[in-house]
Amino acid sequence: MASIFFSPSLSSASPLSTPSFQPRSHLHLQPRSCRFGVRCSYVDAGVRDDYAPNTIDVVADVKSEKVVVLGGSGFVGSAICKAAISKGIEVVSVSRSGRPSNTSSWVDQVTWVPGDVFYLNWDDVLVGATAVVSTIGGFGSEEQMKRINGDANIAAVNAAYDFGIPKFVLISVHDYNLPSFLLSSSYFTGKRQAESEVLSKFPRSGVVLRPAFIYGKRRVDGFEIPLDLVGEPVEKFLSVFGNFIKPLSSVPASDIFLAPPVSVDDLALATINAITDDDVFGVFTIEQIKEAAAKVRA
C-alpha cells in the first residue's frame, strides 16, 4: 500500500493534524518552499521482505523563485532582469515600453509585459510570483515626480501586499545631506513615502536599497552612454582616500561628491540577494549594497 503526503516545509505539525488558517485578504497560497514525500510499504502489498526493504522514503525540497520587475526595460531594471536570469530565477518585466531593443540572449528568457502600474491587471502579472522589485522613478515637474516616485510605487506595494506576495524590494535613493529645500522636492519625498509603505506592509521582508550615483553602460534612444567612465574611477578614488576626506562629510551637500557611486551590476546583485535570502529586510546603505552584492558574487 502506498501513501502520499504533502506539507509545507516550515510546518511542525504531524501529517495527521488539522491545520488552522486565519482568513486574510492577502494570504499567499503558493508557498515558496515545500516538501513532497512518498512512502511505500511492500509488506502490506504481500511482497516478500527478501525482495525489497520494508519501507522506502523519498523526500525532496523544492524551491523556485519568480520575480516581477517593475521598470524592467530600464537601465537598472534590465540589469536586475539579466542578473536574475543568470541565477535561474523566472522573470516577468512590467514597463510602459515593454520589450527592450537589446538583442542579448537573456532578453528572450524574460516575459515582457507592456503596462502602467496604475492600470495594470495585477492578478495576471503577480500569479506565482515570490517577489516584486520596483525600479520606478524619474524626474519632471513636482506633480510628475510625486506621481512617479511616490504614488506609482505605493500602488505597486499595495497590489503586492493584497495579492500575498512574500517580498517587495524598492530601489530608492541615498539619504543625501542636502539642504532642506532640496530634500523637500517631490523626487525625494516621493521616494521616502514609498519606502515607508514598503516597510509598513512588509516589515519582516521588505527591502529598500539606497544607492547614490549608479554607473554602467546606459542606452538612451539607441546610444550607449558610458557612465562607468565617470563612476568607476570616482568609486575607486573614494575607496582609497575616503578616510582622509571623511571630515568633509559634515559640510552641507558634500554627499553629492563624497557618496560613493554604485555599479549597476552591484545594485542588481544586491537585489538578487534580497530576493533569495529570506532573512534580508530593511534599509540598505551604499556600503551594505556592495556587501550584499559580494555575497552573491562569491
Coordinates of N, CA, C and O in Angstrom, one line a residue, residues 45 111 283:
A45 N 1.6 -5.0 0.8 CA 1.2 -5.5 -0.6 C 1.5 -6.9 -0.8 O 1.3 -7.4 -1.9
T111 N 9.8 37.4 -19.6 CA 8.4 37.7 -20.1 C 8.2 39.2 -20.0 O 8.1 39.7 -18.9
V283 N 16.4 48.7 5.4 CA 17.1 49.7 4.6 C 18.6 49.4 4.4 O 19.2 49.1 5.4

